[in-house]
Amino acid sequence: MYLTIIFLFISPFVLSLVFLLRKDKSHFSYPNLPPGKAGFPFIGESFSFLTTGRQGHPEKFITDRVRNFSSGLFKTHIFGSPTAVVTGASGNKFLFTNENKLVVSWWPDSVNKIFPSSMETSSKEEAKKLRTLLMPFLKPEALKRYVGVMDEMAKRHFETEWANQDQLIVFPLTKNMPSISEHGRSRKGKKLEEPFKMVATGVFSIPINLPGTRFNRAIKASRLLRKEVSAIMRLRKKELKAGKGSAEHDDILSHLLMSIGETKEEDVADKIIGLLIGGYDTAKQNEILKGKEGEEGLRWEDTEKMRYSWNVACEVMRIVPPISGTFREAIDHFSFKDFYIPKGWKLYWSAIATHKNPDYFPEPERFEPNRFEGSGPKPYTYVPFGGGPRMCPGREYARLEILIFMHNLVKRFKWEKLFPIENKIVFDPLPIPAKGLPIRIFPQS
Ligand SMILES: *[C@@H]1O[C@H](CO)[C@@H](O)[C@H](O)[C@H]1NC(C)=O
């Protein structure tokens, strides 16, 4: 599922230059702008935006304003930019279908400061190149071969981490699945975990670079990561040259190295860190996939039959989408819903606000997998993976990962939550269970 976010962190390198050159002094003085407030100087409404997420209901930032301004579009000022927030299926459709025509993907300036790119080529091309390079891993034909391996890794995870326990905290455990230690790299894995977390958290933070701020910690952590990742890459390059491991259908890292050729490690490292931040669970998986083929156990065809399980997973991603929303930037002046959007403005669409809209999902807080029966939700109302040309290319991978995990879990265990009341999900900026989700488990008889 975290593969979704991978691509959200690739594009940042992209538009940051445009961002730096922007002139937004007069940004709230055009006629016929959408209704809304600029908030405080500099930080605008960023605090409200972040706080609603950390309190577990990011959609509130949007629903509160939609109610007050009674329009499906409002303006605000977040992460240093005037931003128009679109809502509902029509807003999503507008952004997804106008990619590269009126809008392009955009990430806050903080992302650029955390990942200063030294690449001379335009970063937009880099993002495109990376996407193309990754595609072979994410095509159904490639994924089919991984099902057996993923199944085996899930089995081993439950065997080593769950089987001898009666109580455990799920979230940190699943981050270890499948364990990187199989390649004798457990210490490095652990060492990188903390900086990864810091960078991920810093991406959506107020960009104030003073000692102690989240932003400052993220910048420092990214320097450490760049060093570590470059070292791992040099090692892997050596291994590849020595003929250890064929890059053709191996892990992402080998594949990138082979395709990129003689580019400097540090240059590629940033891109890879971007990948890892979003998908570091996933990247670990690929590390393990190296050189292994599936044996018996689950097959692709089996996952196709898990209709109800997939409905359950879809309902989870409706209530807790992998990321609450993403940005675009207007590359031209245009009007939407009769309001004027100036060139250079940012636009934000929200998966979670769409998913919690009672017009699309009656009683949105109720967990109801049957919503996905039959033809399912209407177009552009269910968007956990985004849409349009920027739609998450890892969604099929995510489907497999989720189903295989669920399959092995329910086959082996029953469970109950330990503190049902305290199990809140917070968005910081990625969704995590605030208490890590402690449970009591029982063997399935
Ligand atoms: C919405 O309007 C109410 C009443 O005027 C006001 O108290 C509240 O601050 C407004 N909320 C936002 C987010 O503008």
mmCIF file of N, CA and C in Angstrom, residues 307 310-311 314 360-361 368-383:
data_model
loop_
_atom_site.group_PDB
_atom_site.id
_atom_site.type_symbol
_atom_site.label_atom_id
_atom_site.label_comp_id
_atom_site.label_asym_id
_atom_site.label_seq_id
_atom_site.Cartn_x
_atom_site.Cartn_y
_atom_site.Cartn_z
ATOM 1 N N ARG A 307 -12.473 -12.191 -3.096
ATOM 2 C CA ARG A 307 -13.323 -11.017 -3.317
ATOM 3 C C ARG A 307 -13.696 -10.298 -2.025
ATOM 4 N N TRP A 310 -10.884 -8.585 -0.290
ATOM 5 C CA TRP A 310 -10.491 -7.354 -0.973
ATOM 6 C C TRP A 310 -11.493 -6.241 -0.675
ATOM 7 N N ASN A 311 -12.781 -6.595 -0.570
ATOM 8 C CA ASN A 311 -13.774 -5.584 -0.182
ATOM 9 C C ASN A 311 -13.466 -5.021 1.202
ATOM 10 N N CYS A 314 -10.564 -2.701 0.837
ATOM 11 C CA CYS A 314 -10.998 -1.456 0.189
ATOM 12 C C CYS A 314 -11.697 -0.545 1.188
ATOM 13 N N TYR A 360 -21.596 10.257 -1.131
ATOM 14 C CA TYR A 360 -21.012 9.126 -1.865
ATOM 15 C C TYR A 360 -21.052 7.846 -1.037
ATOM 16 N N PHE A 361 -20.834 7.985 0.265
ATOM 17 C CA PHE A 361 -20.785 6.820 1.151
ATOM 18 C C PHE A 361 -21.681 7.097 2.360
ATOM 19 N N GLU A 368 -18.261 -0.861 6.381
ATOM 20 C CA GLU A 368 -19.225 -1.646 5.616
ATOM 21 C C GLU A 368 -18.618 -2.124 4.284
ATOM 22 N N PRO A 369 -17.963 -3.287 4.329
ATOM 23 C CA PRO A 369 -17.293 -3.784 3.109
ATOM 24 C C PRO A 369 -18.248 -4.000 1.940
ATOM 25 N N ASN A 370 -19.540 -4.172 2.232
ATOM 26 C CA ASN A 370 -20.490 -4.413 1.139
ATOM 27 C C ASN A 370 -20.655 -3.222 0.197
ATOM 28 N N ARG A 371 -20.134 -2.066 0.598
ATOM 29 C CA ARG A 371 -20.182 -0.910 -0.324
ATOM 30 C C ARG A 371 -19.482 -1.235 -1.640
ATOM 31 N N PHE A 372 -18.572 -2.207 -1.569
ATOM 32 C CA PHE A 372 -17.789 -2.509 -2.767
ATOM 33 C C PHE A 372 -18.348 -3.679 -3.560
ATOM 34 N N GLU A 373 -19.556 -4.153 -3.138
ATOM 35 C CA GLU A 373 -20.237 -5.188 -3.911
ATOM 36 C C GLU A 373 -20.731 -4.610 -5.227
ATOM 37 N N GLY A 374 -20.992 -5.472 -6.193
ATOM 38 C CA GLY A 374 -21.580 -5.031 -7.458
ATOM 39 C C GLY A 374 -20.676 -4.065 -8.187
ATOM 40 N N SER A 375 -21.262 -2.976 -8.694
ATOM 41 C CA SER A 375 -20.435 -2.066 -9.484
ATOM 42 C C SER A 375 -19.615 -1.132 -8.588
ATOM 43 N N GLY A 376 -19.878 -1.153 -7.259
ATOM 44 C CA GLY A 376 -19.044 -0.391 -6.325
ATOM 45 C C GLY A 376 -19.265 1.111 -6.404
ATOM 46 N N PRO A 377 -18.352 1.884 -5.808
ATOM 47 C CA PRO A 377 -18.500 3.338 -5.760
ATOM 48 C C PRO A 377 -18.488 3.987 -7.151
ATOM 49 N N LYS A 378 -19.096 5.162 -7.242
ATOM 50 C CA LYS A 378 -19.142 5.899 -8.515
ATOM 51 C C LYS A 378 -17.750 6.418 -8.874
ATOM 52 N N PRO A 379 -17.527 6.687 -10.175
ATOM 53 C CA PRO A 379 -16.202 7.176 -10.591
ATOM 54 C C PRO A 379 -15.764 8.420 -9.802
ATOM 55 N N TYR A 380 -14.489 8.473 -9.456
ATOM 56 C CA TYR A 380 -13.852 9.595 -8.764
ATOM 57 C C TYR A 380 -14.322 9.792 -7.320
ATOM 58 N N THR A 381 -15.120 8.842 -6.783
ATOM 59 C CA THR A 381 -15.514 8.966 -5.372
ATOM 60 C C THR A 381 -14.652 8.085 -4.483
ATOM 61 N N TYR A 382 -14.027 7.051 -5.069
ATOM 62 C CA TYR A 382 -13.142 6.183 -4.293
ATOM 63 C C TYR A 382 -11.743 6.284 -4.893
ATOM 64 N N VAL A 383 -10.849 7.014 -4.210
ATOM 65 C CA VAL A 383 -9.579 7.396 -4.837
ATOM 66 C C VAL A 383 -8.360 7.174 -3.934
#
